Coordinates of N, CA and C and ligand atoms in Angstrom, one line a residue:
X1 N -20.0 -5.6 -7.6 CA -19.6 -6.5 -6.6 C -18.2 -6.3 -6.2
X2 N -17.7 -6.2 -4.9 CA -16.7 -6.0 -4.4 C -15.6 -6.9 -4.4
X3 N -14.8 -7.2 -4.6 CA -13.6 -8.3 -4.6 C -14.0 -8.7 -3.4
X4 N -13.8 -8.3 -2.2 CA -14.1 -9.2 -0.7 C -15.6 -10.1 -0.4
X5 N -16.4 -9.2 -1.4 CA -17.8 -10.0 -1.7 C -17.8 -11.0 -2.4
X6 N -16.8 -10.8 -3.8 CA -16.7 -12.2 -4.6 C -15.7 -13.2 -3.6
X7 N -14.9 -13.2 -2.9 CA -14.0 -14.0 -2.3 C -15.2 -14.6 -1.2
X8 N -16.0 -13.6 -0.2 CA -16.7 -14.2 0.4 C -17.9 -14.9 0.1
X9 N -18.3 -14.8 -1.3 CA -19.3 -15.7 -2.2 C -18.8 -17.1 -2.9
X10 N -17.5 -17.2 -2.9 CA -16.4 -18.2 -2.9 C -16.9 -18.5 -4.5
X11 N -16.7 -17.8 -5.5 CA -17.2 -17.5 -7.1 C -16.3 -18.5 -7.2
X12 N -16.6 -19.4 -8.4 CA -15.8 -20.1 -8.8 C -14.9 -19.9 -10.0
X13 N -15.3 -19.0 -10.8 CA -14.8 -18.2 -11.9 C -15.0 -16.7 -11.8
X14 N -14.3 -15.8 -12.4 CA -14.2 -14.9 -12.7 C -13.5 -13.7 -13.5
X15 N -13.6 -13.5 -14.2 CA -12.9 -12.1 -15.7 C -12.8 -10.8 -14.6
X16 N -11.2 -10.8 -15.3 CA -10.7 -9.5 -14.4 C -10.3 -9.1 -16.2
X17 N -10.3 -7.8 -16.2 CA -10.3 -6.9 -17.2 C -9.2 -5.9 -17.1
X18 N -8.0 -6.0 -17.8 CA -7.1 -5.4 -17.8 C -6.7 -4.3 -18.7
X19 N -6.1 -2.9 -18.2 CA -6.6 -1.8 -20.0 C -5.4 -0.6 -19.5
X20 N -4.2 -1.5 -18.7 CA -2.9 -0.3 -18.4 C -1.5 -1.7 -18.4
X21 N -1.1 -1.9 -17.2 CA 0.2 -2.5 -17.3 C -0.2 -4.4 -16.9
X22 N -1.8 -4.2 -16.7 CA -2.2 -6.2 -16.6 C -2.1 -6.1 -18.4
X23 N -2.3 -5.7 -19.1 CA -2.0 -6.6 -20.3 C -0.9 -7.0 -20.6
X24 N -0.1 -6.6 -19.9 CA 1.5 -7.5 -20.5 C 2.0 -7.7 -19.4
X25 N 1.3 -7.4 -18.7 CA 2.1 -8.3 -17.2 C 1.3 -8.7 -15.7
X26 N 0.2 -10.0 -15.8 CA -0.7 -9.8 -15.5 C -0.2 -10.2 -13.8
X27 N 0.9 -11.4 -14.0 CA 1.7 -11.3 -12.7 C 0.8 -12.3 -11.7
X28 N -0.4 -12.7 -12.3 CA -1.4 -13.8 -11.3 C -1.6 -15.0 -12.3
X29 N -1.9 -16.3 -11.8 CA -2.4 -17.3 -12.5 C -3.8 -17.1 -12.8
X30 N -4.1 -17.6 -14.2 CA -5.1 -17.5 -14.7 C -5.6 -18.8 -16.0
X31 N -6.6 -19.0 -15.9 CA -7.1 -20.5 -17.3 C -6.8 -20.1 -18.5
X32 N -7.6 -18.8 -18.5 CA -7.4 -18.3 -20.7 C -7.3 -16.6 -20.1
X33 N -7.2 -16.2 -21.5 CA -7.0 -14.9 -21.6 C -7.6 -14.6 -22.8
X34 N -8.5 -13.3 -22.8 CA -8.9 -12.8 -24.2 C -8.4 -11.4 -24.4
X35 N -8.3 -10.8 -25.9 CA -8.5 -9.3 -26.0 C -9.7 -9.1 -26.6
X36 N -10.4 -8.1 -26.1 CA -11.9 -7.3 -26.4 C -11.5 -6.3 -25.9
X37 N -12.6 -5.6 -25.9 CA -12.9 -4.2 -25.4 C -13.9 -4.0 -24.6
X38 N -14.4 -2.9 -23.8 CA -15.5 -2.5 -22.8 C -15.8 -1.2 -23.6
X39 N -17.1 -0.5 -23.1 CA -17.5 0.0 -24.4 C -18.1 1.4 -22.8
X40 N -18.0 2.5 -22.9 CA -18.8 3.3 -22.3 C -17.5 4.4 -21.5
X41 N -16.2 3.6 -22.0 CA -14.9 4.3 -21.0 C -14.1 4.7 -22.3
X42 N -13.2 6.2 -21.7 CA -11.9 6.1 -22.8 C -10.9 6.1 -21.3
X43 N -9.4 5.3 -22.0 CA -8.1 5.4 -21.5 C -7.9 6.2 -21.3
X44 N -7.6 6.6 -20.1 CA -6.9 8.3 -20.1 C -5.1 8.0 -19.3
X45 N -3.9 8.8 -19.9 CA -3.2 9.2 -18.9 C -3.4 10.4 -17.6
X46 N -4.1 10.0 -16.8 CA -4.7 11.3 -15.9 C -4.7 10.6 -14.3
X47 N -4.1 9.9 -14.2 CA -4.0 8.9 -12.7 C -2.6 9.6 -12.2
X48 N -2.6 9.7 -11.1 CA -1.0 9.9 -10.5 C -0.3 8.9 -9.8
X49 N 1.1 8.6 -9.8 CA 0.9 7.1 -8.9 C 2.6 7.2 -8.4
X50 N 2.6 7.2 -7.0 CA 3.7 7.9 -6.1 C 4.2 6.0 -6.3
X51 N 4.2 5.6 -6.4 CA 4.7 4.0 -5.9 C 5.3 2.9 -7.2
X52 N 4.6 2.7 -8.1 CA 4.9 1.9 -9.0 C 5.6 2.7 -9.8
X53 N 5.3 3.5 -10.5 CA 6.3 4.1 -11.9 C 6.6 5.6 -11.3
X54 N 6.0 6.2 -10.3 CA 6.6 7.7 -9.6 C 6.9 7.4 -8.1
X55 N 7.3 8.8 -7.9 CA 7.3 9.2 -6.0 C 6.8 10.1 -5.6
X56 N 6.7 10.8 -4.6 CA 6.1 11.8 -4.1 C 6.8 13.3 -4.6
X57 N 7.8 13.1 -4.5 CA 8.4 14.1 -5.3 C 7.9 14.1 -6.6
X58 N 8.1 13.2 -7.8 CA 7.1 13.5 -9.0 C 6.6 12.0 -9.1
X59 N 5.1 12.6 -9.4 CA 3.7 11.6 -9.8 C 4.3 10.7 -11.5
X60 N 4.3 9.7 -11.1 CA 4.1 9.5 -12.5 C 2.7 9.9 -13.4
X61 N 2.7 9.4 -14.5 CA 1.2 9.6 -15.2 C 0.6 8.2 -15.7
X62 N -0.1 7.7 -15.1 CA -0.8 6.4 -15.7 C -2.2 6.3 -16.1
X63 N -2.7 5.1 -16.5 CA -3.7 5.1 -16.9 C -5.0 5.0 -15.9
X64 N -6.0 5.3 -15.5 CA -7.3 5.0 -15.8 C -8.5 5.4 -16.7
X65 N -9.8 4.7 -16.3 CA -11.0 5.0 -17.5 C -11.8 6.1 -17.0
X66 N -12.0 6.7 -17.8 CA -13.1 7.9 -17.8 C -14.4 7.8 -18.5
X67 N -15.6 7.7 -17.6 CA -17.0 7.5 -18.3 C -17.3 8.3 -19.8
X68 N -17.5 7.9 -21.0 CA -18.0 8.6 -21.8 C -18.7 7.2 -23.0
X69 N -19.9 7.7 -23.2 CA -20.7 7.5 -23.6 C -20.8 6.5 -25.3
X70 N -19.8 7.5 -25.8 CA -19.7 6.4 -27.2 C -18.1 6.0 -27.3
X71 N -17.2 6.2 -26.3 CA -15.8 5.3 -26.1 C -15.9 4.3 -25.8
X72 N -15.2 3.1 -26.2 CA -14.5 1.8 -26.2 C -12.8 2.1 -25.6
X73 N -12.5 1.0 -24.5 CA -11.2 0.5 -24.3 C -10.9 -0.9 -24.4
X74 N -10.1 -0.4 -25.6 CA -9.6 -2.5 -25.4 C -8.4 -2.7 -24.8
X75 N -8.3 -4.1 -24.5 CA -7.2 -4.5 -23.4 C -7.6 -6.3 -23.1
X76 N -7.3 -6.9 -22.2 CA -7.0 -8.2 -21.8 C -8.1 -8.6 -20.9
X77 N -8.9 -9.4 -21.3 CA -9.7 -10.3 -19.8 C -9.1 -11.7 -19.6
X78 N -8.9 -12.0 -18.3 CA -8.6 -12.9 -17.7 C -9.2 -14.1 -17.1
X79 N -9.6 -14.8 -17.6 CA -10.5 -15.7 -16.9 C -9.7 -16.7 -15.7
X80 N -9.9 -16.2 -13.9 CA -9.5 -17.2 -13.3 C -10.6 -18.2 -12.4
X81 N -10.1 -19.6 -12.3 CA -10.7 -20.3 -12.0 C -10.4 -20.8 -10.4
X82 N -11.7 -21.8 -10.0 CA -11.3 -22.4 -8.6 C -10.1 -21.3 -7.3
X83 N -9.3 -22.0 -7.1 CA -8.2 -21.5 -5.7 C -7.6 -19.7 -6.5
X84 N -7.9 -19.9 -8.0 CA -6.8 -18.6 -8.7 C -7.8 -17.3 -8.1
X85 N -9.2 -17.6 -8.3 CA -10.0 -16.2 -7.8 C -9.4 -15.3 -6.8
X86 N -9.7 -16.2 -5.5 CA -9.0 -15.7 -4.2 C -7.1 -15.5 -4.6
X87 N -6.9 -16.0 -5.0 CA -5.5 -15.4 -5.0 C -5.4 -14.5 -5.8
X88 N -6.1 -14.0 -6.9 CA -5.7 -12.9 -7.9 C -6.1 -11.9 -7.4
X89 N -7.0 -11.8 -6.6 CA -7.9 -10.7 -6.1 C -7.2 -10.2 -5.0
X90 N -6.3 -11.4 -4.1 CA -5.6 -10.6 -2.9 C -4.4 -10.4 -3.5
X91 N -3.7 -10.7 -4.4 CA -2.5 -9.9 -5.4 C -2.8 -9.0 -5.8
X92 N -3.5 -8.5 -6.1 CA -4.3 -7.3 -7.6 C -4.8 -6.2 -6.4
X93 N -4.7 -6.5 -4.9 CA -6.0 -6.0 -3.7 C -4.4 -5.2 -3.5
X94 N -3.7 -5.9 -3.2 CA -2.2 -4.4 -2.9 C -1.4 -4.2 -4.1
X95 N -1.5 -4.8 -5.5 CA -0.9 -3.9 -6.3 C -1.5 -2.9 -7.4
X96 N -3.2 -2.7 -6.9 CA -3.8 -1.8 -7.4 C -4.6 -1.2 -6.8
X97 N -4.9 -1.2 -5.6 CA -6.0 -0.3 -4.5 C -4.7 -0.4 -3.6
X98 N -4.2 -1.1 -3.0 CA -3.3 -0.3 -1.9 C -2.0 0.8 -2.4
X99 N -1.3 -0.3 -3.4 CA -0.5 0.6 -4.1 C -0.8 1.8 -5.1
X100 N -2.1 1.1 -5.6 CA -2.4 2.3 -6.9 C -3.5 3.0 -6.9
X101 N -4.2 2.8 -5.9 CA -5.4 3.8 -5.4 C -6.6 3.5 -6.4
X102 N -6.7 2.4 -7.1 CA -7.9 2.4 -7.7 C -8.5 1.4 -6.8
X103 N -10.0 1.4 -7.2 CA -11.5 1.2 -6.9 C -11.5 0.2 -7.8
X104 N -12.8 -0.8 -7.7 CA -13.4 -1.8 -8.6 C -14.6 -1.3 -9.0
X105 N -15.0 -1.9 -10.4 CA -16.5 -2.1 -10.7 C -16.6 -3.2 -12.0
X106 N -17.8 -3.4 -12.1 CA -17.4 -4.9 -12.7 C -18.5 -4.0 -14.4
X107 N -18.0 -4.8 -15.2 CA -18.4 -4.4 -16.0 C -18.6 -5.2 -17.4
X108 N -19.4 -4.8 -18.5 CA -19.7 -5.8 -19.7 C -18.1 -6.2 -20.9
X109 N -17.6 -6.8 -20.7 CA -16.4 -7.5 -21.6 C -16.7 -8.0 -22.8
X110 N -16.2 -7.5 -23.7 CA -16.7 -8.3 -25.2 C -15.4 -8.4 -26.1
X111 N -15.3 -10.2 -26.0 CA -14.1 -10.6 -26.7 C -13.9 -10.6 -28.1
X112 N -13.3 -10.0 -28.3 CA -12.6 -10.0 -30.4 C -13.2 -11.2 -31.1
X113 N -12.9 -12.0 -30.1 CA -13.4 -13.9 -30.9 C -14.5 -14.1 -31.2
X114 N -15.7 -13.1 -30.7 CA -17.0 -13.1 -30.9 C -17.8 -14.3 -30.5
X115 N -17.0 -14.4 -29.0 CA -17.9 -15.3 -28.2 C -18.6 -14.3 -27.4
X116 N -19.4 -14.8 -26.4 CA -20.7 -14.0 -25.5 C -19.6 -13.4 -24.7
X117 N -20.6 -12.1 -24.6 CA -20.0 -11.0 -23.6 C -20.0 -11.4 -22.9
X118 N -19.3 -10.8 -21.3 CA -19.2 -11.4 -19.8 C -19.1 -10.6 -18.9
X119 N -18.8 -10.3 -17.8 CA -19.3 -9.3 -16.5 C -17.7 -9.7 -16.6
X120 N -17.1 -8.7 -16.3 CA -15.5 -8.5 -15.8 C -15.4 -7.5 -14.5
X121 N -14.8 -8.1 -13.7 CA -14.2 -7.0 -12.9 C -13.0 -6.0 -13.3
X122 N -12.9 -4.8 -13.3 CA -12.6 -4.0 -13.5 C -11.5 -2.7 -12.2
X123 N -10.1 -2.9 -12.3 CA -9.6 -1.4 -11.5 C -9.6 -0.1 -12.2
X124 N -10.1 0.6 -11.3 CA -10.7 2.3 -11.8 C -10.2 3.6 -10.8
X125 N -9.6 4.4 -11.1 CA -9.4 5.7 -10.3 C -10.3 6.4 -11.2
X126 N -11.2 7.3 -10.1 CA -11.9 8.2 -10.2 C -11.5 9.5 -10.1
X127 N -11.9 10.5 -10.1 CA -11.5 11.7 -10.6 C -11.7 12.6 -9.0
X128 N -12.4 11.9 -8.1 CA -12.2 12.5 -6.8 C -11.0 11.8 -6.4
X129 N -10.3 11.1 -6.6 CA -9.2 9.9 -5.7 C -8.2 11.4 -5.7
X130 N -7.5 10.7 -4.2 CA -6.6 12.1 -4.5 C -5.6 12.0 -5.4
X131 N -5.1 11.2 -6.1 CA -3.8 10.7 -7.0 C -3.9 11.4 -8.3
X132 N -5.4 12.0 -8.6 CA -6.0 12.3 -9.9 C -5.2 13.6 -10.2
X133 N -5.0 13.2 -12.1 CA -4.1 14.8 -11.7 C -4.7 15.3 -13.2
X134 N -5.6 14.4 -14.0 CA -6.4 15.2 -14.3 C -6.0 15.6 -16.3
X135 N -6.8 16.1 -16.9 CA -5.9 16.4 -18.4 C -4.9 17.0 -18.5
X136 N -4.2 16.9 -19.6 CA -3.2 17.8 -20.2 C -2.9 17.3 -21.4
X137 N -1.8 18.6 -22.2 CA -1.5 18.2 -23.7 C -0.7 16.7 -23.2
X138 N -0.8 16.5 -24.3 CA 0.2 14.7 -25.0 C 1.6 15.6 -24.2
X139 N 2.2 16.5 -24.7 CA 3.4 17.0 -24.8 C 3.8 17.3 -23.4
X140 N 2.9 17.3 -22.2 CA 3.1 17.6 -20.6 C 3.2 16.2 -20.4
X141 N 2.3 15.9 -20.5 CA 1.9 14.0 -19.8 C 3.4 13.2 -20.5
X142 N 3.8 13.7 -21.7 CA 4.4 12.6 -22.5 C 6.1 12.8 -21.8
X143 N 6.5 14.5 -21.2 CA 7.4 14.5 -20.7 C 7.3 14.2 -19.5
X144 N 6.7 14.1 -18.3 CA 6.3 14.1 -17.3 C 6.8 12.4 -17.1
X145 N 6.7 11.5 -18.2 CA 6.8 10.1 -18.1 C 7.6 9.5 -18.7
X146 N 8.4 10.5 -19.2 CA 10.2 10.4 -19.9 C 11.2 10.4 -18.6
X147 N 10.4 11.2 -17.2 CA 11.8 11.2 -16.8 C 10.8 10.5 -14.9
X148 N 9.9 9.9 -14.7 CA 9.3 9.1 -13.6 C 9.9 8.2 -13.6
X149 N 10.3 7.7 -12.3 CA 10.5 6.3 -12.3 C 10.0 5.9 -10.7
X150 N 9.6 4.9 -10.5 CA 9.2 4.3 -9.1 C 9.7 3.0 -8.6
X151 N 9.1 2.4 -7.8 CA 9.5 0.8 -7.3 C 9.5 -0.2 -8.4
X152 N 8.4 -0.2 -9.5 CA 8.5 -1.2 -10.4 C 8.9 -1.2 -11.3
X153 N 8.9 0.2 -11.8 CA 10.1 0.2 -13.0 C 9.9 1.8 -13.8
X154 N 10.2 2.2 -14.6 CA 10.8 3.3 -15.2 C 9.1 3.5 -15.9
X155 N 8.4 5.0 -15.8 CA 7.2 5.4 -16.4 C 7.2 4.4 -18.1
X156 N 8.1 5.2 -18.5 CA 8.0 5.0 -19.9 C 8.5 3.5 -20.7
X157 N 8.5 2.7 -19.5 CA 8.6 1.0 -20.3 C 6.7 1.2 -20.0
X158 N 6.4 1.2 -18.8 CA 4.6 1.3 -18.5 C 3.9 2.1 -20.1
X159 N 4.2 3.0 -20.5 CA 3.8 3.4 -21.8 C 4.1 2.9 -22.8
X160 N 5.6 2.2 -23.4 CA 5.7 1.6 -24.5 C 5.0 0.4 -24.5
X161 N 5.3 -0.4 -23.4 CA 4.7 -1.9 -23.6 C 3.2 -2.3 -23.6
X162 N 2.0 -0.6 -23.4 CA 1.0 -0.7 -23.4 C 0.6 -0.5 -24.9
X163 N 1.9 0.9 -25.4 CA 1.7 1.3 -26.7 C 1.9 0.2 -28.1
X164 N 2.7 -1.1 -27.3 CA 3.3 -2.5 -28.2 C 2.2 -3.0 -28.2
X165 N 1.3 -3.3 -27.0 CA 0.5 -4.3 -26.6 C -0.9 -4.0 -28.0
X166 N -1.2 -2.7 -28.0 CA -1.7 -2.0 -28.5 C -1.6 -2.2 -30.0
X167 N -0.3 -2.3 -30.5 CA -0.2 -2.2 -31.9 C -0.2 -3.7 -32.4
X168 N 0.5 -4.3 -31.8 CA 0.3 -5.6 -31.8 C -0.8 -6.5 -31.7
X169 N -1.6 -6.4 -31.0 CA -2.8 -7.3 -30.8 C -4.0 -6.9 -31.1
X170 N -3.9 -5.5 -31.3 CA -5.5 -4.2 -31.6 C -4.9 -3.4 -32.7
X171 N -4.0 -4.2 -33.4 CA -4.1 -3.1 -34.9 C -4.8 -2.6 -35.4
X172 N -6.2 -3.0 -35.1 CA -6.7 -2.4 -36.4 C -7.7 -1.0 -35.1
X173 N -6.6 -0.5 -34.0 CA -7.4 0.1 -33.3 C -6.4 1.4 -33.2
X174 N -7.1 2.5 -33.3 CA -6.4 3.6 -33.3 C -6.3 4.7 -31.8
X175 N -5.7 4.4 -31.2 CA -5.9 4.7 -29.5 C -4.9 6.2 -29.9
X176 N -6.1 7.2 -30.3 CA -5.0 8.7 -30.4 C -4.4 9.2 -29.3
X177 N -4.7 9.3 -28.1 CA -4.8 9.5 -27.0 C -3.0 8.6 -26.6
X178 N -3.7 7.4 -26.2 CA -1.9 6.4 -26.0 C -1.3 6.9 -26.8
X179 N -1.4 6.3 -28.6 CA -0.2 6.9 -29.2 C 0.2 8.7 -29.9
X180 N -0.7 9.5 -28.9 CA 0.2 10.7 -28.9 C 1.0 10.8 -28.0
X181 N 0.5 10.3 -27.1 CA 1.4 10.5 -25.6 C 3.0 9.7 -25.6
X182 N 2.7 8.6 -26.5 CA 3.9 7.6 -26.8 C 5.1 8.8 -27.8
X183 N 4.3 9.2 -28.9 CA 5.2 10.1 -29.6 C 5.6 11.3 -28.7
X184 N 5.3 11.9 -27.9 CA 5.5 13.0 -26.9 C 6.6 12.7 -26.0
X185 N 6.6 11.7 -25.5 CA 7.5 11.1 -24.6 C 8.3 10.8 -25.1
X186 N 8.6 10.0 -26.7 CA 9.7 9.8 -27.1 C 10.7 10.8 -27.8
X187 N 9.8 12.2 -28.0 CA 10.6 13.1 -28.5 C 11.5 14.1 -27.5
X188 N 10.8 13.8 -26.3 CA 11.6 13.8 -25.2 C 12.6 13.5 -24.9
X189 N 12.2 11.9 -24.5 CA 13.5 11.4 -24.7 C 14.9 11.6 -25.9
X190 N 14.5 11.8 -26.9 CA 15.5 12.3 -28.0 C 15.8 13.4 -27.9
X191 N 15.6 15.0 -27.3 CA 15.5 16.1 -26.9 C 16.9 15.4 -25.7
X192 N 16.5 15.1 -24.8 CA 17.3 14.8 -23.6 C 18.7 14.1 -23.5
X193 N 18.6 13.0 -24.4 CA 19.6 12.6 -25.2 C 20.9 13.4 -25.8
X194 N 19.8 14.4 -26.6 CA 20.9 15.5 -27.4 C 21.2 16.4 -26.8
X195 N 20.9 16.6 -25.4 CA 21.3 18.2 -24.8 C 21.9 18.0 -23.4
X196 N 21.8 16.1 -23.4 CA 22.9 15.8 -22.2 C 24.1 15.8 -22.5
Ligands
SIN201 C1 -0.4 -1.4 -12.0 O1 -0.7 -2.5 -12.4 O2 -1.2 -0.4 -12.0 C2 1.0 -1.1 -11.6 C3 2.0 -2.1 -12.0 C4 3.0 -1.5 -12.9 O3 3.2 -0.3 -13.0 O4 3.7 -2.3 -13.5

């Protein structure tokens, strides 16, 4: 279902599913919040994004999900209610499809708390979107986002505070992928440091 479909279906509730910079900064009103996971995606740094943390001159590297079969991503669902739907949807409508070039799809949410799963909406860059830039080592991606910065703020706070969010609230979850990229970037940073 399309955000303009749920606004024009006038939903009264609805779980938006967050698994890059909505977990720590979701920036819309909402009733509750959970962490779970979605089960069928991994995290990838493989999105490119000229506006929020890059420019056209250099892409930042951010997250979207990539289809695979026995990966889980965990991250934040949002449950908003009544008047918050329509408003979170036209917030989230220009700071992640106009500005960030992702797509929706709604998808199965299963909260930590081991209450009943739920249909979440979901932002997604695909691998045709032009922004896609696709794999690389930890050690490209992790410098590439030592030295980004765009309108909202500097690549590499977008990487730690996902890599915090992560250690903090999903300890007992080992995201190799995030935290190589986190270690890659920071030895960058300490490289850059010592040779300025
Ligand atoms: C996003 O939510 O994808 C962009 C916002 C940010 O980088 O803080």
């Amino acid at each position: 279902m399309k955000p303009q479909d749920i606004i024009a279906a006038k939903r009264s509730s609805l779980w938006i599913f967050g698994y890059g910079s909505l977990v720590w900064k979701p920036d819309f009103k909402y009733k509750r919040s959970k962490v779970g996971y979605i089960q069928g995606y991994k995290r990838r740094f493989w999105h490119g994004d000229n506006f929020h943390r890059g420019s056209d001159e250099l892409l930042a590297r951010v997250v979207t999900l990539i289809p695979e079969d026995d990966a889980s991503t965990w991250g934040v669902a949002f449950e908003v209610s009544g008047a918050q739907v329509e408003a979170a949807l036209e917030y989230l409508n220009v700071r992640e499809a106009v500005h960030g070039g992702y797509n929706t799809e709604m998808v199965v949410f299963h909260p930590e708390d081991g209450g009943p799963a739920v249909q979440a909406l979901l932002y997604i860059a695909t691998t045709d979107n032009p922004m896609y830039m696709g794999p690389a080592a930890p050690e490209e991606i992790g410098a590439r986002i030592a030295v980004c910065e765009g309108r909202t703020g500097h690549n590499l706070e977008y990487l730690l505070r996902l890599a915090t969010f992560m250690r903090t609230s999903c300890p007992h979850v080992d995201d190799q992928h995030l935290f190589a990229v986190e270690a890659a970037a920071l030895a960058m940073v300490s490289y850059m440091l010592e040779t300025q």
